[in-house]
mmCIF file of C-alpha atoms and ligand atoms in Angstrom:
data_model
loop_
_atom_site.group_PDB
_atom_site.id
_atom_site.type_symbol
_atom_site.label_atom_id
_atom_site.label_comp_id
_atom_site.label_asym_id
_atom_site.label_seq_id
_atom_site.Cartn_x
_atom_site.Cartn_y
_atom_site.Cartn_z
ATOM 1 C CA MET A 29 0.000 0.000 0.000
ATOM 2 C CA ASP A 30 2.872 2.359 0.627
ATOM 3 C CA LYS A 31 3.733 2.048 -3.074
ATOM 4 C CA GLU A 32 0.192 3.051 -4.081
ATOM 5 C CA LEU A 33 0.366 6.004 -1.708
ATOM 6 C CA ASN A 34 3.625 7.245 -3.200
ATOM 7 C CA VAL A 35 2.291 6.970 -6.751
ATOM 8 C CA LEU A 36 -0.844 8.906 -5.770
ATOM 9 C CA LYS A 37 1.273 11.575 -4.096
ATOM 10 C CA GLN A 38 3.519 12.025 -7.112
ATOM 11 C CA GLU A 39 0.636 12.099 -9.605
ATOM 12 C CA THR A 40 -1.263 14.617 -7.512
ATOM 13 C CA LEU A 41 1.726 16.932 -7.096
ATOM 14 C CA ASN A 42 2.289 16.859 -10.874
ATOM 15 C CA ALA A 43 -1.376 17.598 -11.551
ATOM 16 C CA ILE A 44 -1.444 20.532 -9.093
ATOM 17 C CA GLY A 45 1.563 22.114 -10.784
ATOM 18 C CA LYS A 46 -0.198 22.179 -14.127
ATOM 19 C CA LEU A 47 -3.372 23.941 -12.988
ATOM 20 C CA ALA A 48 -3.922 27.642 -13.611
ATOM 21 C CA ASP A 49 -7.367 28.281 -12.109
ATOM 22 C CA ASN A 50 -9.014 27.730 -8.747
ATOM 23 C CA LYS A 51 -12.019 25.838 -10.044
ATOM 24 C CA LYS A 52 -9.870 23.067 -11.479
ATOM 25 C CA LEU A 53 -7.789 23.045 -8.328
ATOM 26 C CA ASN A 54 -10.923 22.501 -6.208
ATOM 27 C CA GLU A 55 -12.077 19.710 -8.501
ATOM 28 C CA LEU A 56 -8.721 18.019 -8.116
ATOM 29 C CA TYR A 57 -8.905 18.465 -4.349
ATOM 30 C CA LEU A 58 -12.267 16.692 -4.226
ATOM 31 C CA ASP A 59 -10.971 14.021 -6.536
ATOM 32 C CA ILE A 60 -8.296 13.269 -3.911
ATOM 33 C CA PHE A 61 -9.830 14.134 -0.540
ATOM 34 C CA GLY A 62 -13.602 14.034 -1.301
ATOM 35 C CA GLN A 63 -15.907 11.399 0.194
ATOM 36 C CA SER A 64 -14.904 8.855 -2.423
ATOM 37 C CA GLY A 65 -11.634 10.570 -3.319
ATOM 38 C CA LYS A 66 -8.527 8.577 -4.161
ATOM 39 C CA PHE A 67 -6.823 9.366 -0.874
ATOM 40 C CA THR A 68 -10.001 8.813 1.143
ATOM 41 C CA ASN A 69 -10.394 5.408 -0.453
ATOM 42 C CA LEU A 70 -6.862 4.465 0.526
ATOM 43 C CA THR A 71 -7.467 5.449 4.160
ATOM 44 C CA LYS A 72 -10.503 3.144 4.132
ATOM 45 C CA LYS A 73 -8.172 0.242 3.374
ATOM 46 C CA LEU A 74 -6.281 0.856 6.654
ATOM 47 C CA LYS A 75 -8.807 -1.267 8.513
ATOM 48 C CA THR A 76 -7.970 -4.295 6.423
ATOM 49 C CA LEU A 77 -4.279 -4.239 7.303
ATOM 50 C CA SER A 78 -2.615 -6.395 9.894
ATOM 51 C CA ALA A 79 -1.828 -4.949 13.326
ATOM 52 C CA SER A 80 1.882 -4.905 12.537
ATOM 53 C CA GLU A 81 1.424 -2.888 9.309
ATOM 54 C CA LYS A 82 -1.107 -0.404 10.648
ATOM 55 C CA PRO A 83 1.154 2.040 12.566
ATOM 56 C CA GLN A 84 3.645 2.413 9.706
ATOM 57 C CA ILE A 85 1.024 2.929 6.969
ATOM 58 C CA GLY A 86 -0.995 5.161 9.296
ATOM 59 C CA ARG A 87 2.024 7.443 9.716
ATOM 60 C CA LEU A 88 2.654 7.466 5.971
ATOM 61 C CA LEU A 89 -0.997 8.398 5.294
ATOM 62 C CA ASN A 90 -0.696 11.365 7.638
ATOM 63 C CA GLU A 91 2.517 12.548 6.048
ATOM 64 C CA VAL A 92 1.158 12.339 2.497
ATOM 65 C CA LYS A 93 -2.042 14.103 3.507
ATOM 66 C CA LYS A 94 -0.115 16.973 5.082
ATOM 67 C CA GLU A 95 2.206 17.280 2.120
ATOM 68 C CA LEU A 96 -0.602 17.337 -0.429
ATOM 69 C CA GLU A 97 -2.692 19.811 1.531
ATOM 70 C CA THR A 98 0.271 22.174 1.800
ATOM 71 C CA ALA A 99 0.814 21.817 -1.950
ATOM 72 C CA PHE A 100 -2.852 22.712 -2.625
ATOM 73 C CA GLU A 101 -2.653 25.789 -0.372
ATOM 74 C CA LYS A 102 0.591 26.957 -1.917
ATOM 75 C CA HIS A 103 -0.735 26.579 -5.403
ATOM 76 C CA LYS A 104 -3.869 28.506 -4.519
ATOM 77 C CA SER A 105 -1.779 31.543 -3.590
ATOM 78 C CA ILE A 106 0.341 31.150 -6.688
ATOM 79 C CA ILE A 107 -2.813 31.318 -8.815
ATOM 80 C CA ARG A 108 -4.045 34.362 -6.883
ATOM 81 C CA ASN A 109 -0.785 36.300 -7.315
ATOM 82 C CA PHE A 110 -0.569 35.382 -10.957
ATOM 83 C CA LYS A 111 -4.084 36.724 -11.513
ATOM 84 C CA LEU A 112 -3.234 39.991 -9.760
ATOM 85 C CA ALA A 113 -0.167 40.463 -11.914
ATOM 86 C CA GLU A 114 -2.061 39.652 -15.055
ATOM 87 C CA TRP A 115 -4.872 42.097 -14.424
ATOM 88 C CA ILE A 116 -4.601 45.044 -16.762
ATOM 89 C CA ASP A 117 -6.519 48.281 -16.389
ATOM 90 C CA VAL A 118 -7.039 49.199 -20.025
ATOM 91 C CA THR A 119 -8.324 52.650 -19.058
ATOM 92 C CA ALA A 120 -5.126 53.653 -17.241
ATOM 93 C CA SER A 121 -2.955 56.134 -19.095
ATOM 94 C CA GLY A 122 0.153 54.529 -20.512
ATOM 95 C CA SER A 123 3.696 55.210 -19.477
ATOM 96 C CA GLY A 124 5.727 55.148 -22.662
ATOM 97 C CA PRO A 125 9.481 54.784 -22.677
ATOM 98 C CA SER A 126 11.135 58.114 -21.922
ATOM 99 C CA THR A 127 12.624 59.663 -25.020
ATOM 100 C CA GLY A 128 15.653 61.893 -25.219
ATOM 101 C CA HIS A 129 16.133 65.004 -27.326
ATOM 102 C CA LEU A 130 18.940 66.928 -28.936
ATOM 103 C CA HIS A 131 21.183 68.896 -26.628
ATOM 104 C CA ILE A 132 20.095 72.542 -26.419
ATOM 105 C CA VAL A 133 23.219 73.683 -28.225
ATOM 106 C CA SER A 134 22.463 71.285 -31.109
ATOM 107 C CA GLN A 135 18.884 72.577 -31.179
ATOM 108 C CA ALA A 136 20.150 76.155 -31.361
ATOM 109 C CA ILE A 137 22.630 75.310 -34.143
ATOM 110 C CA ALA A 138 19.887 73.653 -36.203
ATOM 111 C CA GLU A 139 17.615 76.657 -35.782
ATOM 112 C CA ILE A 140 20.299 79.224 -36.585
ATOM 113 C CA THR A 141 21.362 77.262 -39.668
ATOM 114 C CA GLU A 142 17.804 77.129 -40.958
ATOM 115 C CA ILE A 143 17.251 80.865 -40.517
ATOM 116 C CA PHE A 144 20.360 81.773 -42.494
ATOM 117 C CA GLU A 145 19.824 79.110 -45.151
ATOM 118 C CA ARG A 146 16.475 80.718 -45.930
ATOM 119 C CA ILE A 147 18.262 83.860 -47.119
ATOM 120 C CA GLY A 148 20.876 82.065 -49.170
ATOM 121 C CA PHE A 149 23.667 81.371 -46.703
ATOM 122 C CA THR A 150 25.543 78.074 -46.944
ATOM 123 C CA ARG A 151 26.475 76.242 -43.766
ATOM 124 C CA MET A 152 30.197 75.587 -43.574
ATOM 125 C CA ARG A 153 32.571 74.105 -41.052
ATOM 126 C CA TYR A 154 36.279 74.675 -40.744
ATOM 127 C CA PRO A 155 38.996 72.967 -38.675
ATOM 128 C CA GLU A 156 38.924 73.264 -34.914
ATOM 129 C CA ILE A 157 42.681 72.776 -34.901
ATOM 130 C CA ASP A 158 44.128 75.346 -37.249
ATOM 131 C CA TRP A 159 47.165 77.378 -38.158
ATOM 132 C CA ASP A 160 47.971 80.715 -36.592
ATOM 133 C CA TRP A 161 47.653 82.187 -40.108
ATOM 134 C CA TYR A 162 43.905 81.506 -40.360
ATOM 135 C CA SER A 163 43.128 82.362 -36.729
ATOM 136 C CA PHE A 164 45.173 85.574 -36.524
ATOM 137 C CA GLU A 165 47.642 86.629 -39.149
ATOM 138 C CA SER A 166 45.329 86.545 -42.178
ATOM 139 C CA LEU A 167 42.800 88.473 -40.078
ATOM 140 C CA ASN A 168 45.084 91.499 -39.935
ATOM 141 C CA MET A 169 46.644 90.489 -36.616
ATOM 142 C CA PRO A 170 50.382 90.093 -37.212
ATOM 143 C CA VAL A 171 52.500 88.142 -34.702
ATOM 144 C CA ASN A 172 52.984 90.132 -31.476
ATOM 145 C CA HIS A 173 50.050 92.434 -32.277
ATOM 146 C CA PRO A 174 48.328 93.385 -28.987
ATOM 147 C CA ALA A 175 44.873 92.665 -30.494
ATOM 148 C CA ARG A 176 45.724 88.975 -30.140
ATOM 149 C CA ASP A 177 45.400 89.384 -26.384
ATOM 150 C CA ASP A 178 41.624 89.602 -26.850
ATOM 151 C CA PHE A 179 41.670 86.005 -27.992
ATOM 152 C CA GLU A 180 43.346 83.926 -25.314
ATOM 153 C CA THR A 181 44.518 80.852 -27.130
ATOM 154 C CA PHE A 182 45.417 77.202 -26.635
ATOM 155 C CA PHE A 183 48.597 76.372 -28.525
ATOM 156 C CA ILE A 184 49.204 72.838 -29.725
ATOM 157 C CA ASP A 185 52.605 71.337 -29.121
ATOM 158 C CA LEU A 186 53.473 70.712 -32.785
ATOM 159 C CA PRO A 187 56.183 72.099 -35.027
ATOM 160 C CA SER A 188 55.376 75.464 -36.666
ATOM 161 C CA ASN A 189 54.863 75.827 -40.369
ATOM 162 C CA PRO A 190 57.242 78.387 -41.930
ATOM 163 C CA LYS A 191 54.364 80.140 -43.716
ATOM 164 C CA LEU A 192 51.326 79.368 -41.552
ATOM 165 C CA GLY A 193 52.921 79.577 -38.114
ATOM 166 C CA LYS A 194 51.949 77.701 -34.947
ATOM 167 C CA VAL A 195 49.125 75.212 -34.500
ATOM 168 C CA VAL A 196 46.269 76.510 -32.316
ATOM 169 C CA LEU A 197 42.818 75.483 -31.154
ATOM 170 C CA SER A 198 40.716 77.929 -33.124
ATOM 171 C CA PRO A 199 39.658 80.683 -30.651
ATOM 172 C CA HIS A 200 36.888 82.025 -32.918
ATOM 173 C CA THR A 201 35.009 81.037 -36.070
ATOM 174 C CA SER A 202 36.612 83.976 -37.882
ATOM 175 C CA SER A 203 39.380 81.501 -38.724
ATOM 176 C CA GLY A 204 36.964 80.230 -41.393
ATOM 177 C CA GLN A 205 36.835 83.570 -43.246
ATOM 178 C CA VAL A 206 39.988 83.289 -45.347
ATOM 179 C CA ARG A 207 39.481 79.524 -45.729
ATOM 180 C CA GLU A 208 36.055 80.248 -47.264
ATOM 181 C CA MET A 209 37.567 82.851 -49.615
ATOM 182 C CA GLU A 210 40.104 80.231 -50.698
ATOM 183 C CA ARG A 211 37.381 77.641 -51.241
ATOM 184 C CA VAL A 212 35.046 79.875 -53.267
ATOM 185 C CA LYS A 213 37.844 81.785 -55.034
ATOM 186 C CA LYS A 214 35.460 84.201 -56.737
ATOM 187 C CA PRO A 215 32.636 85.942 -54.799
ATOM 188 C CA PRO A 216 29.697 85.981 -54.123
ATOM 189 C CA ILE A 217 30.236 84.394 -50.710
ATOM 190 C CA ARG A 218 27.391 83.824 -48.276
ATOM 191 C CA MET A 219 28.708 81.572 -45.516
ATOM 192 C CA ILE A 220 27.414 80.652 -42.105
ATOM 193 C CA ASN A 221 30.178 78.840 -40.252
ATOM 194 C CA ILE A 222 29.044 77.259 -36.985
ATOM 195 C CA ALA A 223 31.741 75.524 -35.023
ATOM 196 C CA LYS A 224 33.421 74.856 -31.705
ATOM 197 C CA CYS A 225 35.847 77.463 -30.386
ATOM 198 C CA TYR A 226 38.378 77.174 -27.599
ATOM 199 C CA ARG A 227 39.763 79.638 -25.081
ATOM 200 C CA PRO A 228 41.424 78.794 -21.764
ATOM 201 C CA ASN A 229 38.691 80.206 -19.505
ATOM 202 C CA TRP A 230 36.765 78.259 -16.907
ATOM 203 C CA ASP A 231 34.379 80.167 -14.682
ATOM 204 C CA ILE A 232 30.654 80.727 -14.233
ATOM 205 C CA SER A 233 30.285 82.541 -17.551
ATOM 206 C CA HIS A 234 32.952 80.727 -19.621
ATOM 207 C CA THR A 235 33.626 77.178 -20.728
ATOM 208 C CA PRO A 236 36.942 76.384 -22.469
ATOM 209 C CA MET A 237 34.946 75.007 -25.394
ATOM 210 C CA PHE A 238 31.988 76.958 -26.750
ATOM 211 C CA HIS A 239 30.297 77.570 -30.089
ATOM 212 C CA GLN A 240 30.150 80.528 -32.424
ATOM 213 C CA PHE A 241 28.232 81.177 -35.609
ATOM 214 C CA GLU A 242 30.050 83.325 -38.095
ATOM 215 C CA GLY A 243 28.514 84.981 -41.097
ATOM 216 C CA LEU A 244 30.555 86.167 -44.024
ATOM 217 C CA VAL A 245 29.080 87.914 -47.060
ATOM 218 C CA ILE A 246 31.279 89.178 -49.893
ATOM 219 C CA ASP A 247 30.111 90.533 -53.206
ATOM 220 C CA LYS A 248 30.183 93.687 -55.293
ATOM 221 C CA ASN A 249 28.548 96.711 -53.633
ATOM 222 C CA ILE A 250 27.986 95.146 -50.227
ATOM 223 C CA ASN A 251 27.558 97.855 -47.595
ATOM 224 C CA ILE A 252 26.463 98.409 -44.000
ATOM 225 C CA THR A 253 22.752 98.403 -44.876
ATOM 226 C CA HIS A 254 23.080 94.743 -45.934
ATOM 227 C CA LEU A 255 24.729 93.954 -42.624
ATOM 228 C CA LYS A 256 22.021 95.744 -40.681
ATOM 229 C CA GLY A 257 19.206 94.223 -42.736
ATOM 230 C CA THR A 258 20.532 90.718 -42.129
ATOM 231 C CA PHE A 259 20.817 91.276 -38.368
ATOM 232 C CA ASP A 260 17.290 92.683 -38.286
ATOM 233 C CA TYR A 261 15.993 89.633 -40.115
ATOM 234 C CA PHE A 262 17.847 87.253 -37.806
ATOM 235 C CA ALA A 263 16.699 89.055 -34.662
ATOM 236 C CA LYS A 264 13.050 88.906 -35.735
ATOM 237 C CA GLU A 265 13.218 85.268 -36.874
ATOM 238 C CA PHE A 266 15.156 83.951 -33.915
ATOM 239 C CA PHE A 267 13.952 86.154 -31.064
ATOM 240 C CA GLY A 268 10.568 87.424 -32.215
ATOM 241 C CA LYS A 269 8.949 90.090 -34.404
ATOM 242 C CA GLU A 270 8.959 92.840 -31.800
ATOM 243 C CA ARG A 271 12.734 92.737 -31.248
ATOM 244 C CA LYS A 272 15.018 95.487 -32.538
ATOM 245 C CA ILE A 273 18.759 95.676 -32.999
ATOM 246 C CA ARG A 274 21.299 98.479 -32.804
ATOM 247 C CA LEU A 275 24.942 98.848 -33.764
ATOM 248 C CA ARG A 276 27.510 100.267 -31.359
ATOM 249 C CA PRO A 277 30.923 101.386 -32.653
ATOM 250 C CA PHE A 278 33.663 98.972 -31.626
ATOM 251 C CA HIS A 279 37.058 97.767 -32.741
ATOM 252 C CA PHE A 280 38.221 94.539 -34.354
ATOM 253 C CA GLN A 281 41.408 94.201 -36.395
ATOM 254 C CA PHE A 282 39.638 92.277 -39.149
ATOM 255 C CA THR A 283 36.689 94.599 -39.705
ATOM 256 C CA GLU A 284 36.520 98.304 -40.455
ATOM 257 C CA PRO A 285 34.266 99.851 -39.357
ATOM 258 C CA SER A 286 33.447 97.455 -36.520
ATOM 259 C CA PHE A 287 30.327 97.187 -34.388
ATOM 260 C CA GLU A 288 28.942 95.447 -31.390
ATOM 261 C CA VAL A 289 25.401 94.326 -32.105
ATOM 262 C CA ASP A 290 22.770 94.730 -29.377
ATOM 263 C CA ILE A 291 19.185 93.502 -29.308
ATOM 264 C CA THR A 292 16.288 94.850 -27.255
ATOM 265 C CA CYS A 293 15.708 92.841 -24.093
ATOM 266 C CA GLY A 294 12.800 90.400 -24.442
ATOM 267 C CA ILE A 295 11.780 90.693 -20.804
ATOM 268 C CA CYS A 296 11.266 94.478 -20.613
ATOM 269 C CA SER A 297 10.989 95.189 -24.384
ATOM 270 C CA GLY A 298 13.859 97.651 -24.187
ATOM 271 C CA ARG A 299 12.619 99.710 -21.228
ATOM 272 C CA GLY A 300 15.307 98.424 -18.867
ATOM 273 C CA CYS A 301 15.026 95.748 -16.183
ATOM 274 C CA ARG A 302 17.077 93.708 -13.739
ATOM 275 C CA PHE A 303 18.041 91.234 -16.437
ATOM 276 C CA CYS A 304 19.402 93.709 -19.018
ATOM 277 C CA LYS A 305 19.844 96.911 -16.980
ATOM 278 C CA ASP A 306 19.500 99.426 -19.858
ATOM 279 C CA GLY A 307 17.084 97.633 -22.194
ATOM 280 C CA TRP A 308 19.708 96.154 -24.510
ATOM 281 C CA LEU A 309 21.514 92.820 -24.622
ATOM 282 C CA GLU A 310 24.798 92.318 -26.397
ATOM 283 C CA LEU A 311 24.752 89.769 -29.230
ATOM 284 C CA GLY A 312 28.356 89.997 -30.420
ATOM 285 C CA GLY A 313 30.854 91.475 -32.852
ATOM 286 C CA SER A 314 30.554 92.430 -36.484
ATOM 287 C CA GLY A 315 31.822 94.804 -39.127
ATOM 288 C CA MET A 316 32.785 95.411 -42.749
ATOM 289 C CA VAL A 317 35.548 93.019 -43.807
ATOM 290 C CA HIS A 318 38.934 94.781 -43.639
ATOM 291 C CA PRO A 319 40.658 95.187 -47.053
ATOM 292 C CA ASN A 320 43.732 93.370 -45.700
ATOM 293 C CA VAL A 321 41.598 90.328 -44.924
ATOM 294 C CA LEU A 322 40.167 90.313 -48.452
ATOM 295 C CA ARG A 323 43.730 90.535 -49.805
ATOM 296 C CA ALA A 324 44.798 87.618 -47.584
ATOM 297 C CA GLY A 325 42.001 85.611 -49.220
ATOM 298 C CA ASN A 326 43.074 86.704 -52.720
ATOM 299 C CA ILE A 327 40.053 88.913 -53.246
ATOM 300 C CA ASP A 328 40.460 92.403 -54.700
ATOM 301 C CA PRO A 329 39.178 94.962 -52.153
ATOM 302 C CA ASP A 330 38.731 97.526 -54.942
ATOM 303 C CA VAL A 331 36.127 95.289 -56.595
ATOM 304 C CA TYR A 332 34.544 93.485 -53.654
ATOM 305 C CA THR A 333 33.362 94.451 -50.200
ATOM 306 C CA GLY A 334 31.764 92.390 -47.468
ATOM 307 C CA TYR A 335 30.566 92.144 -43.911
ATOM 308 C CA ALA A 336 31.139 89.595 -41.175
ATOM 309 C CA PHE A 337 29.779 88.787 -37.757
ATOM 310 C CA GLY A 338 30.610 86.219 -35.097
ATOM 311 C CA TRP A 339 28.312 85.497 -32.170
ATOM 312 C CA GLY A 340 28.248 82.916 -29.399
ATOM 313 C CA VAL A 341 25.681 80.134 -29.821
ATOM 314 C CA GLU A 342 25.293 79.449 -26.093
ATOM 315 C CA ARG A 343 24.953 83.158 -25.261
ATOM 316 C CA THR A 344 22.468 83.825 -28.044
ATOM 317 C CA TYR A 345 20.355 80.831 -27.086
ATOM 318 C CA MET A 346 20.250 81.819 -23.423
ATOM 319 C CA MET A 347 19.117 85.288 -24.481
ATOM 320 C CA LYS A 348 16.317 83.795 -26.516
ATOM 321 C CA GLN A 349 15.072 81.765 -23.580
ATOM 322 C CA GLY A 350 15.286 84.858 -21.360
ATOM 323 C CA LEU A 351 17.507 82.737 -19.174
ATOM 324 C CA LYS A 352 20.249 83.899 -16.943
ATOM 325 C CA ILE A 353 22.033 80.726 -16.005
ATOM 326 C CA ASP A 354 23.966 81.096 -12.780
ATOM 327 C CA ASP A 355 26.699 78.902 -14.162
ATOM 328 C CA LEU A 356 27.150 78.410 -17.909
ATOM 329 C CA ARG A 357 29.144 75.240 -17.222
ATOM 330 C CA LEU A 358 25.805 73.549 -16.481
ATOM 331 C CA LEU A 359 25.336 73.316 -20.251
ATOM 332 C CA TYR A 360 28.117 70.765 -20.427
ATOM 333 C CA SER A 361 27.773 68.995 -17.083
ATOM 334 C CA ASN A 362 25.287 66.448 -18.505
ATOM 335 C CA ASP A 363 22.959 66.822 -15.537
ATOM 336 C CA ILE A 364 19.691 65.353 -16.782
ATOM 337 C CA ARG A 365 17.643 67.536 -14.384
ATOM 338 C CA PHE A 366 18.944 70.597 -16.210
ATOM 339 C CA LEU A 367 18.863 69.230 -19.767
ATOM 340 C CA GLU A 368 15.314 67.868 -19.449
ATOM 341 C CA GLN A 369 13.963 71.388 -19.128
ATOM 342 C CA PHE A 370 14.600 72.336 -22.740
HETATM 343 N N1 LIG B 4 35.694 86.848 -33.987
HETATM 344 C C1 LIG B 4 35.170 87.856 -33.121
HETATM 345 C C2 LIG B 4 35.118 87.292 -31.687
HETATM 346 O O1 LIG B 4 35.339 86.157 -31.485
HETATM 347 C C3 LIG B 4 33.776 88.289 -33.502
HETATM 348 C C4 LIG B 4 33.699 88.929 -34.871
HETATM 349 C C5 LIG B 4 33.479 88.164 -35.998
HETATM 350 C C6 LIG B 4 33.845 90.305 -35.033
HETATM 351 C C7 LIG B 4 33.379 88.742 -37.257
HETATM 352 C C8 LIG B 4 33.762 90.881 -36.262
HETATM 353 C C9 LIG B 4 33.514 90.114 -37.375
HETATM 354 O O2 LIG B 4 34.877 88.016 -30.767
#
C-alpha cells in the first residue's frame, strides 16, 4: 500500500503544478480528498491491514495528507498572485518609454542654420585645430600684435609651419573667413560657419569650449545696410517680431568699421530691467571686412566688399530663452535635471 500512496502523491503533485485556475484546483482536491476521493479510499483500506502494518502505513498516510494539503494551499496563492499580476486596467494612461532630445546647443545650431539658409547662406565648417595664419595673421593680426590678447589661445605642441605659423585650437570662427575665400575663389560668398571654439577660460560665464556662428558675405557693392538688414531679419526670426537691434561702434582688427550688435531685451521690451539693466543685450561682434583680410584671401578689395559677424551660440540661445544661467558650465555637465527642461 505504501507504493500506491507514493504513486498517488507524485501524480497529484504533478497535476497541481499544471493547474492555472481555482475551479480546477478545487475539482482536483475533491478528486483526492472528497468522500470517495482517491486518498479517502486508501485510508478506508487501513482497517484491512494487519496490526503490525497499521502504525507504519498510518504514519505514511498522515505525512502524504499533510504534504498534499500544503501543496494545494501553496498553489492557490500562486494562482491568486498570478491573476493579480495579469490584471490590466485598459483605461489607465500609458507610461511610454522616456525619449531623449537633442542637446540645447544642437537645437540652437539647427535653428540658426535654418534661418540663415532661408536667405541664401551656406552652412560651412572649418577645422577646430588650425594654423595661426587663419586664426590671426590673415585676419590682420600680425604676430605680437596686442589685439591677439583679446583672444586667449590654446597652442598645440606641434612644429610650426614656416608660412602658416603655430598650430592653435581655433579661438573664434573667424578663422573660417579666409578659408572660405580660398574655397570659393570668386565671390559671391554667403557663408554661415558654426563651429566649436576654444579659449582657456573656466568660470561661471565661460567654458573652455563653446560655439560661435560666423557669417561672411562678400560681393560687389555690399555695404552696412546689408549687414544691418541681415541682423534685423535674424533678430526677428530667432527672437521674435517685436525685437530690434542696434549697432555700437567697436574695434576689431579684421573689420573696419566694426560694431557690437545689441538687441532689445525680451523681458522688458527695451525699457530696462534687472536682467538687461539698460534695455539692450549684447549679441556679439561684427563689421565690414577689412581690405587686408580680403587681400589675404586673394580677393580684390577695390572690386569686392563684405561684412562679417561672429556670435556665441550658447549666449544667443540663453538670451532667446530669457535665461540667466547662474553657471554656464551647467550646459556641459550632462545633468539630466537641467537638460530635461529644454
Ligand atoms: N571673432 C570675433 C570674436 O570672437 C567676432 C567677430 C566676428 C567680429 C566677425 C567681427 C567680425 O569676438
